[in-house]
Coordinates of C-alpha atoms and ligand atoms in Angstrom, one line a residue:
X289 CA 61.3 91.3 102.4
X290 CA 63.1 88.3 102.8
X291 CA 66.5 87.6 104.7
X292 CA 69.3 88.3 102.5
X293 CA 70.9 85.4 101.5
X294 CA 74.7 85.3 99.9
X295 CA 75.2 84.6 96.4
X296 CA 77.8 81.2 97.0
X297 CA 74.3 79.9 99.3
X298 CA 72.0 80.2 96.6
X299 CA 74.1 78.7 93.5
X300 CA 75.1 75.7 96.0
X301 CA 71.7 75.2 97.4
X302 CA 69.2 77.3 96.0
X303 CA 65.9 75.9 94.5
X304 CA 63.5 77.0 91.8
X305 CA 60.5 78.5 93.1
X306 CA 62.0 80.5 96.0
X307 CA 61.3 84.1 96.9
X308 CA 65.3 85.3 98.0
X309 CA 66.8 88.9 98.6
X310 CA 70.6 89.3 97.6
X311 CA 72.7 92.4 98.1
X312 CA 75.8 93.0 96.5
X313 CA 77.7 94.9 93.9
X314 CA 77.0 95.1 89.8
X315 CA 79.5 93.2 87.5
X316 CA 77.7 94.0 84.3
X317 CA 74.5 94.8 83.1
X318 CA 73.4 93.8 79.7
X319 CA 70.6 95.3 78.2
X320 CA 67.8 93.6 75.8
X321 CA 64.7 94.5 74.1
X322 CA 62.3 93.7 76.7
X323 CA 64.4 93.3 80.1
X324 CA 68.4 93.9 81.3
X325 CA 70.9 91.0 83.0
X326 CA 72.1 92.7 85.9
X327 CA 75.2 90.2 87.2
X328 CA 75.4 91.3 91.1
X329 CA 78.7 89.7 93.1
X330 CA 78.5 89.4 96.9
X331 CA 81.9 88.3 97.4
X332 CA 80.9 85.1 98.4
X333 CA 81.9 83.1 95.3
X334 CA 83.2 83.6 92.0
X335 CA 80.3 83.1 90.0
X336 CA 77.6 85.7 90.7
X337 CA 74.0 85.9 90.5
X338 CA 72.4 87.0 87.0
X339 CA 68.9 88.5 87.7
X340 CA 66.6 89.3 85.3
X341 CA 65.0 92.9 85.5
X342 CA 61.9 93.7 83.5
X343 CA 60.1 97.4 83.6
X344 CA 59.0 96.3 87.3
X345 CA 62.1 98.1 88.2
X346 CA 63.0 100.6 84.9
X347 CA 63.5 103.6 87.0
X348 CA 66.2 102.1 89.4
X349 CA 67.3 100.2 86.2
X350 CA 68.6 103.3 84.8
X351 CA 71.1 104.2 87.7
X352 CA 72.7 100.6 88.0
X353 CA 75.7 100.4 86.4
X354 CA 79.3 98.1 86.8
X355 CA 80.0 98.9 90.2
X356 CA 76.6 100.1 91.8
X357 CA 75.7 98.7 95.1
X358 CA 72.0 97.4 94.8
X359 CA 69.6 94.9 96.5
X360 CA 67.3 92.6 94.5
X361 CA 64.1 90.6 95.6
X362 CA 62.5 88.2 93.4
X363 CA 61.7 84.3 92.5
X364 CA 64.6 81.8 91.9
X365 CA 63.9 80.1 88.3
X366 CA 66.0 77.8 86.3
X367 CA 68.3 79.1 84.5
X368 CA 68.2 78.9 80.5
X369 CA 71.8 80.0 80.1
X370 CA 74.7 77.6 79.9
X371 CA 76.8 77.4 82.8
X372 CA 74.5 78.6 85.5
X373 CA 71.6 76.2 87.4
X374 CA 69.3 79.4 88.6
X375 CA 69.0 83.0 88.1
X376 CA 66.8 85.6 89.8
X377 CA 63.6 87.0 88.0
X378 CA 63.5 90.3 89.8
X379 CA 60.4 91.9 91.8
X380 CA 62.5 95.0 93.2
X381 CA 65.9 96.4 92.5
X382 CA 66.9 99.1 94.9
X383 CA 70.5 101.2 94.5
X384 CA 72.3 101.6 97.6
X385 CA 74.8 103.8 95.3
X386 CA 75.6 104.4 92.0
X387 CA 78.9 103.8 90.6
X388 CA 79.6 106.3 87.9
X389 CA 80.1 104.6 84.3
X390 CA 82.9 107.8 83.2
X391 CA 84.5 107.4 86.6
X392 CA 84.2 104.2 88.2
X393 CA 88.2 102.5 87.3
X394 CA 87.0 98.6 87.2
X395 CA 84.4 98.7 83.8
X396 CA 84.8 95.3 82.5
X397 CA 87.9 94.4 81.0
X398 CA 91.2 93.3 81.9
X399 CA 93.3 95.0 83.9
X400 CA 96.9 94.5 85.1
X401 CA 98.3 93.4 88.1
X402 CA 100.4 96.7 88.7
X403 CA 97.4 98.8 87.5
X404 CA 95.2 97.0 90.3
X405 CA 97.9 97.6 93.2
X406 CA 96.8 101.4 92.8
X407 CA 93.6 100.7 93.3
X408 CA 93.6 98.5 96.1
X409 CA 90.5 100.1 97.5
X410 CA 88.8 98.6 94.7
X411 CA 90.6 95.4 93.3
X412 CA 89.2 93.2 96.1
X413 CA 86.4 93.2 93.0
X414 CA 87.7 91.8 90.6
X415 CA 87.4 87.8 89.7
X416 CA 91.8 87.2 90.6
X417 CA 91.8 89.1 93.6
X418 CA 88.5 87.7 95.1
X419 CA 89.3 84.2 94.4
X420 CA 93.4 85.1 95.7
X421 CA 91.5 86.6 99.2
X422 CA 88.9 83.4 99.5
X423 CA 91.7 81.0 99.2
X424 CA 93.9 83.1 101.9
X425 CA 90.8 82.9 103.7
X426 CA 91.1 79.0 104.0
X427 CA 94.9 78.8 103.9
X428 CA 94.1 80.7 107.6
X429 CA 91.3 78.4 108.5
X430 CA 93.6 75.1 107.7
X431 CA 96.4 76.1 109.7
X432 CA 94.1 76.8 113.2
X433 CA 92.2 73.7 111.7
X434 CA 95.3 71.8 111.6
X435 CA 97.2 72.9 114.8
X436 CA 94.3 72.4 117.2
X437 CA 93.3 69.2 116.1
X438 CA 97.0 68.2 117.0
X439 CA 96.9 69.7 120.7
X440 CA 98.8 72.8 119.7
X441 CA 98.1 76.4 121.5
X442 CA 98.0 79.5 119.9
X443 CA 99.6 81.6 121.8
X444 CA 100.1 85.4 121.0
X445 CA 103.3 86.9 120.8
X446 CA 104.1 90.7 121.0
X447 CA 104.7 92.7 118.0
X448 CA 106.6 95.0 119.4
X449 CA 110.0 93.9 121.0
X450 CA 113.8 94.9 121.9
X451 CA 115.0 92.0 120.4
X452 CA 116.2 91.3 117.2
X453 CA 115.3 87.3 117.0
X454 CA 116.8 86.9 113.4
X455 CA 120.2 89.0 114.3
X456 CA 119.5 90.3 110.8
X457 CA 119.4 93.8 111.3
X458 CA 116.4 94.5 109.7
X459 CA 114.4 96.1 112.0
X460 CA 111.9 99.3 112.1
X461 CA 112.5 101.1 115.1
X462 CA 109.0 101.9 117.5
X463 CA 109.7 105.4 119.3
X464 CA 107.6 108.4 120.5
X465 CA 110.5 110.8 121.0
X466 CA 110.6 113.7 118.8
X467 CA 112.5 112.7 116.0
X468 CA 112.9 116.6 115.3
X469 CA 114.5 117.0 118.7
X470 CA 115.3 113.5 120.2
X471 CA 117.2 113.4 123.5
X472 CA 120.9 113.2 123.4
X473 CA 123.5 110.9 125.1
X474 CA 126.6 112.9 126.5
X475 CA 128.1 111.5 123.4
X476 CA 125.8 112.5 121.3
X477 CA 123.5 109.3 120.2
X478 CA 119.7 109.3 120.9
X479 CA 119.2 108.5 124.3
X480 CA 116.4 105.6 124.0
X481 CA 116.7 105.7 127.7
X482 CA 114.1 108.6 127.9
X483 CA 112.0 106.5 125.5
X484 CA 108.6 105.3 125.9
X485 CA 110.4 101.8 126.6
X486 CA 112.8 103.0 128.5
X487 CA 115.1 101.3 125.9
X488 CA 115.2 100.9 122.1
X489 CA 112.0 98.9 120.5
X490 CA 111.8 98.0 117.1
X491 CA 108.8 95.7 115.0
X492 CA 109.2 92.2 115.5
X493 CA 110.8 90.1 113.2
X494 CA 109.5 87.1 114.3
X495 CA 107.4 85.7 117.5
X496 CA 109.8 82.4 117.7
X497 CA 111.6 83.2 121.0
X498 CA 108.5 84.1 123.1
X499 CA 107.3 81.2 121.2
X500 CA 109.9 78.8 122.9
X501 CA 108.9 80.1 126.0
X502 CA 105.3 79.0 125.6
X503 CA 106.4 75.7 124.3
X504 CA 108.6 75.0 127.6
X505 CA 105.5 75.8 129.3
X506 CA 102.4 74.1 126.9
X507 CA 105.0 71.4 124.9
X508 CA 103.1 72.1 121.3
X509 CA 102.5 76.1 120.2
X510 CA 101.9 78.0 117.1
X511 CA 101.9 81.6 116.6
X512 CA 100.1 83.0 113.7
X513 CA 100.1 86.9 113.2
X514 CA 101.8 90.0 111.5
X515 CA 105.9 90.4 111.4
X516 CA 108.2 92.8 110.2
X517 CA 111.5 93.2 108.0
X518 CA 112.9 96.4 106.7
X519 CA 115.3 94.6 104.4
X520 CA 115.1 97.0 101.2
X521 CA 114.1 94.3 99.0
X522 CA 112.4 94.8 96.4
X523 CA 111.1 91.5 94.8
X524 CA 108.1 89.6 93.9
X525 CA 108.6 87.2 97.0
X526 CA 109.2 90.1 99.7
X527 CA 106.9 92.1 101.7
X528 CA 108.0 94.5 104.7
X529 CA 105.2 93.5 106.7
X530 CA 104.1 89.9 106.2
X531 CA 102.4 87.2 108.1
X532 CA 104.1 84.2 109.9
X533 CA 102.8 80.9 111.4
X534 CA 105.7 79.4 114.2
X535 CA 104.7 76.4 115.2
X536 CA 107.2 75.8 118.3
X537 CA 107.8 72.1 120.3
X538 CA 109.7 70.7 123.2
X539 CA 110.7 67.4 123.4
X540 CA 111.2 67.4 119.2
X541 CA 114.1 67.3 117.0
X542 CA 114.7 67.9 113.3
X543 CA 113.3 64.6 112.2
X544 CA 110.2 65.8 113.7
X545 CA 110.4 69.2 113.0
X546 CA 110.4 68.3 109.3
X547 CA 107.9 65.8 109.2
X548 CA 105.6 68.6 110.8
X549 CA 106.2 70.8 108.0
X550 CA 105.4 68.5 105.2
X551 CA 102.2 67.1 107.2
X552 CA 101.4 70.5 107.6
X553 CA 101.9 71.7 103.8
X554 CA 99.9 68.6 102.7
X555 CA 97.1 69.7 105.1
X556 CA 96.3 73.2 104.1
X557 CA 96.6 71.9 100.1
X558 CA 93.9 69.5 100.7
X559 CA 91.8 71.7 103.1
X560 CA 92.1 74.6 100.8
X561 CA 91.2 72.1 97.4
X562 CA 88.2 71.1 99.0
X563 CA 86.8 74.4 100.4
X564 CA 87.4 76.5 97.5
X565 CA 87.5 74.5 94.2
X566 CA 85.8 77.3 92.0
X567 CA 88.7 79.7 92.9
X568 CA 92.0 77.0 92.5
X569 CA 90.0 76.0 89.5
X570 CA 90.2 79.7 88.8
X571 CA 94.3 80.0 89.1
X572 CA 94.7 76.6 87.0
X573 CA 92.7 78.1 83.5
X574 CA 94.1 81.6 84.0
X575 CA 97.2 82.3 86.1
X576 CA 99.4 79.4 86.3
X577 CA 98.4 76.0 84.7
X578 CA 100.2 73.9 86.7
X579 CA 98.1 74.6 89.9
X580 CA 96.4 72.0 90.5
X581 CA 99.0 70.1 89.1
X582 CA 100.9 71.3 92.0
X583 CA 98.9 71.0 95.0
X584 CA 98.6 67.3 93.9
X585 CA 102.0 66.6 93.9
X586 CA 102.7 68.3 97.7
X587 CA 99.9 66.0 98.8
X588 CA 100.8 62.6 97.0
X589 CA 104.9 63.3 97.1
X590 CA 106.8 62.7 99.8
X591 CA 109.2 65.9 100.4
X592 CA 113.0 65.4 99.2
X593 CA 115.6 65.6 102.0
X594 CA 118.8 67.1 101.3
X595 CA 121.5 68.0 103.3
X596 CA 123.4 71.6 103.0
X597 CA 126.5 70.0 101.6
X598 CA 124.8 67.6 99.3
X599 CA 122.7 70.5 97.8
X600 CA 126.0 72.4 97.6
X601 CA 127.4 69.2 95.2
X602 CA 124.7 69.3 92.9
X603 CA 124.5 72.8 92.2
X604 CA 128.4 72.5 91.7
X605 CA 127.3 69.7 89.0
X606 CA 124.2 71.5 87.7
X607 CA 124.4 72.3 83.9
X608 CA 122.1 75.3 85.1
X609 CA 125.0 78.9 84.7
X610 CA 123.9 80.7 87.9
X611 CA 124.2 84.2 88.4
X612 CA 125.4 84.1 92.0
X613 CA 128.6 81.8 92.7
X614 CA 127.8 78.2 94.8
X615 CA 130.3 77.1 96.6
X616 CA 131.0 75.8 100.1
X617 CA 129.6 78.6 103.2
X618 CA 127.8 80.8 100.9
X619 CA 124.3 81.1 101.5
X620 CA 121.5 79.7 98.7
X621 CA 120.4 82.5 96.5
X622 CA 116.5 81.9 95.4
X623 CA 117.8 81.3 91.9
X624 CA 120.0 78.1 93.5
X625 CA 116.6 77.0 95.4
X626 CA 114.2 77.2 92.3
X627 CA 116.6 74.7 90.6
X628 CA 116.7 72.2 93.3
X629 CA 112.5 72.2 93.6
X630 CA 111.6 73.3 90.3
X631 CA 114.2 71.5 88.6
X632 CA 115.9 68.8 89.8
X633 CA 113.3 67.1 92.2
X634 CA 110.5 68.8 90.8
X635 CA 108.9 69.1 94.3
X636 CA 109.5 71.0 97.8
X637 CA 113.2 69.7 98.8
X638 CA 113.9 69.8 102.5
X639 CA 117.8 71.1 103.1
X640 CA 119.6 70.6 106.2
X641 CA 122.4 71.3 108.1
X642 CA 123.8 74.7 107.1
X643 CA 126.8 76.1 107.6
X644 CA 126.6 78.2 111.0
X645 CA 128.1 81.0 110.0
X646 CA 124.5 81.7 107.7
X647 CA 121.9 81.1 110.2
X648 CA 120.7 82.8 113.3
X649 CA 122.3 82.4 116.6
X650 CA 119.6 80.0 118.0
X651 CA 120.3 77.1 116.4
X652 CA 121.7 73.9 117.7
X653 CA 125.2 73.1 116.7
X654 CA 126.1 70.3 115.2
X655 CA 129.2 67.6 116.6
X656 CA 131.2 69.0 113.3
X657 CA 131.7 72.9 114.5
X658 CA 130.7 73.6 111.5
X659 CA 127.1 73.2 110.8
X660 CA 123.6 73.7 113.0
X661 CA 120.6 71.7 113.0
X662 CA 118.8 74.2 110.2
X663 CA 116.2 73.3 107.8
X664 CA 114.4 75.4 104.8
X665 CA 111.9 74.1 102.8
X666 CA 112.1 74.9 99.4
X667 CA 109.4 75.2 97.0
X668 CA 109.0 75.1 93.3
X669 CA 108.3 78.4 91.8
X670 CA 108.4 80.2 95.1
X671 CA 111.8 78.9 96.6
X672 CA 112.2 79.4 100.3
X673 CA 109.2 79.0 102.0
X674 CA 110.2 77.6 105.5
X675 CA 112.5 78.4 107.7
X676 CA 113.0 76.9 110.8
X677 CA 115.3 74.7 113.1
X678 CA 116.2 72.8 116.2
X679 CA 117.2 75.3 118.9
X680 CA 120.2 75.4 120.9
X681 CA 119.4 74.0 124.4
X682 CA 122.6 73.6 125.9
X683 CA 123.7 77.1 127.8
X684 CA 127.1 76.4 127.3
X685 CA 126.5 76.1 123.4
X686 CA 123.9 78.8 123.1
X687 CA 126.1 81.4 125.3
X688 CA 129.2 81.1 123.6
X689 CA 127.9 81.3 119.9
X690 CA 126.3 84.3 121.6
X691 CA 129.7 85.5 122.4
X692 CA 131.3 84.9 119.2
X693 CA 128.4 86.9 117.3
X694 CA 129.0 89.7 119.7
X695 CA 125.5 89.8 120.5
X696 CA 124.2 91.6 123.4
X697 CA 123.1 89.4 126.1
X698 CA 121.2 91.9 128.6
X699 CA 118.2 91.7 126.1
X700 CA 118.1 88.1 125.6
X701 CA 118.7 86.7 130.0
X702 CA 115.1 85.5 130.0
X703 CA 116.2 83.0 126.8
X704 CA 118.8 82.2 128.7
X705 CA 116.9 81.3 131.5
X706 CA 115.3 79.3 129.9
X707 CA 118.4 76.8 129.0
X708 CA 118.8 76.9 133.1
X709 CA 115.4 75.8 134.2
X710 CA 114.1 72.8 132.6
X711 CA 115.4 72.6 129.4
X712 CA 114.4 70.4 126.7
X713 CA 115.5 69.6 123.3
X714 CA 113.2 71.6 121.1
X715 CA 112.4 72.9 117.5
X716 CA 109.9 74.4 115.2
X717 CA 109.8 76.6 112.0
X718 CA 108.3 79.7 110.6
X719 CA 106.0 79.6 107.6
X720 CA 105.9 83.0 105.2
X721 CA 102.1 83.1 105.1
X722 CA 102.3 84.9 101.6
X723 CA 104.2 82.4 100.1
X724 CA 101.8 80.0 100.8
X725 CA 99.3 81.6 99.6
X726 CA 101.5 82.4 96.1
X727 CA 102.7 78.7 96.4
X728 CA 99.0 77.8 96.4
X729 CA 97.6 80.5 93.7
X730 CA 100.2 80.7 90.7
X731 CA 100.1 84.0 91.9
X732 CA 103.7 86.2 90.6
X733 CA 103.9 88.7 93.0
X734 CA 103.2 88.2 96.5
X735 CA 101.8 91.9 96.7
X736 CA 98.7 90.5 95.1
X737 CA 98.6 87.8 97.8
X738 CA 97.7 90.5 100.6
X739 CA 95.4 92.9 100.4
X740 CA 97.6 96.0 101.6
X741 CA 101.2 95.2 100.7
X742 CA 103.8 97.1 102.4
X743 CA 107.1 97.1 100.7
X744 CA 109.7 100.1 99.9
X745 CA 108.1 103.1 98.9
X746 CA 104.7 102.2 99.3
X747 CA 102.1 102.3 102.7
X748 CA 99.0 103.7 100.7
X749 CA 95.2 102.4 101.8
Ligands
4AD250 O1 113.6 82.1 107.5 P1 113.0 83.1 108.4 O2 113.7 84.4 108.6 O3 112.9 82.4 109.8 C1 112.4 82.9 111.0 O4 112.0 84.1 111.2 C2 112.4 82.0 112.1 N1 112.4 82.7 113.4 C3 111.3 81.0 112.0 C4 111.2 80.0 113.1 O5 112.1 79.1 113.1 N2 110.3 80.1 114.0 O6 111.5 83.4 108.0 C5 110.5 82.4 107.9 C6 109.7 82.4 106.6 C7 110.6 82.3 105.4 O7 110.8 81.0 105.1 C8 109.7 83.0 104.3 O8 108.7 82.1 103.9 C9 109.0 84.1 105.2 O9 109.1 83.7 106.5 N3 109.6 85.4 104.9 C10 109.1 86.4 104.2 N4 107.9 86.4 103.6 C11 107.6 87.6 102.9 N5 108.4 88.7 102.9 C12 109.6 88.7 103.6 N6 110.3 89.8 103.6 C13 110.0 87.5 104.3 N7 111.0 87.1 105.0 C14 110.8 85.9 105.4
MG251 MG1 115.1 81.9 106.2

């Protein structure tokens, strides 16, 4: 037997006349008169390989079905069917196992989203979510591509914490007391204390203030990995566990805090149109037409820049009715962001300067008292899909808008610290992985954008 080779190997580079072995999993299998198309997927690409099984192999034959696991050996030979270069005449099939034709939930037709998400075992099959896991396989690739050819470290924050970085309140609590019998205070409350912490730890919201600690150490950082938000929503654009990229720097400022975004967005576009045209070719004929139409306009376009107020005045002049009121202080709902991208600059649309009282401690204030140094990027379609900000570097600043949110500033003296020894203006931004990747795809729900969503209700597979 030869080496096995993968399926995307042989259609890019495979040449008539070559003896190959491919494993992989049944599609279809199409019986004629004097021989059966067995279509076998490895996973590799979108397009499979159709091999072509005479009576050399009729008794395995009869036990491949859609879904069976099998391994074929045999000769690469032009292909006479349209839309293929080679297919595989067949010296040996063998069945790894058998996937029962009653039984087996992916036979060949469509299926929908919401069916698939209860088979997520199995959907990682299928033509939308193999492409949708490829391409979040090269958004991942681009961003390490992208940082380390800029300098930038990837440092690794914890996931679990006793912060809450956000000061949203949406944290999952981490404990190993007995929930049945927790300790007690003397007035009453659970007594963390006795915890396996020693104090309260929750899931981490966000890696951006251990972040800014490695960035006042290394200048440029990024983290890239898993965070955490119990906020009970239930939308197409929210996930309770979902991945973040933070790219943190000292010595930067807004100015270059955006332009890093939009180099950055423009980067993993083109990386990801170049590794994995098959699959964005994919999304453009049957998810979302405008695709490709998309990803060329982040890359040619330069980003609109808005300020909080301005965006404010032309919402107030939109002849858009909203559902949620705009005015002055209130925060941008995503229906106010998809008009401003989708809409009225029909591209991403950089806004800055909000209103302090909507954004997290952390950020610097601005001369007015009224505003901080914010900036969201928002996207067409998808609405927010940055968020990020020049931090507050001054103590004075940082510990008196502490203060005034009532935080408590035992957990956060090492942050502190860091506005004592050495400090430098600084800034950076998160990135909601799964956006991107829904951004990219034309995808409609981001729980088909990961391959085990967790959101209310549901923590299956
Ligand atoms: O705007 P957020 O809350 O910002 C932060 O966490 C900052 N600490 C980032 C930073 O400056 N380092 O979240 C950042 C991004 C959002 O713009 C959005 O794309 C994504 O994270 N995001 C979510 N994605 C999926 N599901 C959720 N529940 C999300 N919440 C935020
Ligand atoms: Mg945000």
């Amino acid at each position: 037997m030869t080496t096995p080779r993968r399926i995307l190997d042989l259609i890019r580079h495979g040449q008539p006349g070559e003896t190959v072995t491919v494993r992989g999993w049944v599609r279809t299998r199409r019986d004629q008169k004097e021989f059966s198309f067995v279509e076998v997927n490895d996973g590799s690409s979108m397009a499979g390989l159709q091999a072509l099984v005479t009576d050399v192999a009729a008794e395995a034959l009869q036990r491949v079905n859609t879904g069976a696991s099998v391994e074929i050996s045999g000769e690469l030979v032009e292909s006479p069917a349209k839309g293929q270069r080679i297919e595989l005449k067949a010296f040996t099939l063998q069945v790894f196992g058998e996937a029962d034709p009653e039984t087996y939930p992916l036979q060949k037709k469509r299926h929908s989203f919401e069916f698939l998400r209860t088979i997520a075992h199995l959907r990682s099959r299928t033509n939308t979510l193999g492409a949708v896991f490829r391409v979040r396989n090269a958004c991942a690739t681009a961003v390490h591509h992208f940082f380390q050819e800029r300098g930038f470290l990837w440092v690794h924050t914890p996931l679990i914490t006793a912060s809450d970085a956000e000061g949203a309140g949406e944290l999952f609590t981490v404990t190993s007391l007995d929930l049945n019998n927790p300790p007690r205070t003397k007035e009453g409350a659970i007594d963390f204390g006795q915890d396996f912490f020693g104090k309260r730890a929750f899931l981490t919201v966000s890696g951006q203030l251990e972040a800014e600690i490695m960035a006042l150490a290394f200048t440029d950082v990024y983290t890239f990995g898993p965070t955490f938000r119990a906020e009970n929503s239930n939308t197409s654009r929210h996930l309770a566990e979902f991945w973040m990229i933070e790219p943190e720097m000292a010595f930067c400022d807004l100015d270059g805090n955006m332009t890093l975004a939009e180099d950055f967005l423009k980067y993993v576009f083109s990386y990801v149109l170049k590794h994995c045209p098959e699959d964005m070719e994919f999304f453009n004929q049957r998810i979302d037409n405008s695709v490709m139409e998309t990803a060329d306009n982040i890359i040619h376009n330069q980003f609109e820049r808005i300020t909080y107020t301005e965006a404010i005045a032309l919402l107030e002049k939109a002849s858009k009715s909203f559902e949620y009121p705009v005015s002055w202080g209130l925060d941008l709902q995503s229906e106010h962001e998809r008009y401003l991208a989708e809409d009225l600059f029909k591209k991403p649309v950089i806004v800055t300067d909000y209103p302090k009282t909507i954004k997290a401690f952390y950020m610097r204030q601005n001369d007015d008292g009224k505003t901080v140094r914010a900036m969201d990027v928002l996207a067409p379609r998808i609405g927010e899909i940055i968020g990020g900000s020049q931090r507050e570097e001054r103590l004075d600043c940082l510990e008196q808008r502490i203060d005034e949110l009532h935080i408590p500033k035992d957990t956060l003296w090492w942050y502190l610290e860091l506005r004592r020894f050495g400090t430098v203006p600084h800034a950076g931004f998160g990135l909601g992985f799964e956006r991107l990747v829904q951004f990219m795809t034309g995808m409609q729900n981001i729980r088909d954008v990961i391959p085990f969503p967790r959101t209310p209700q549901n923590a299956e597979f």
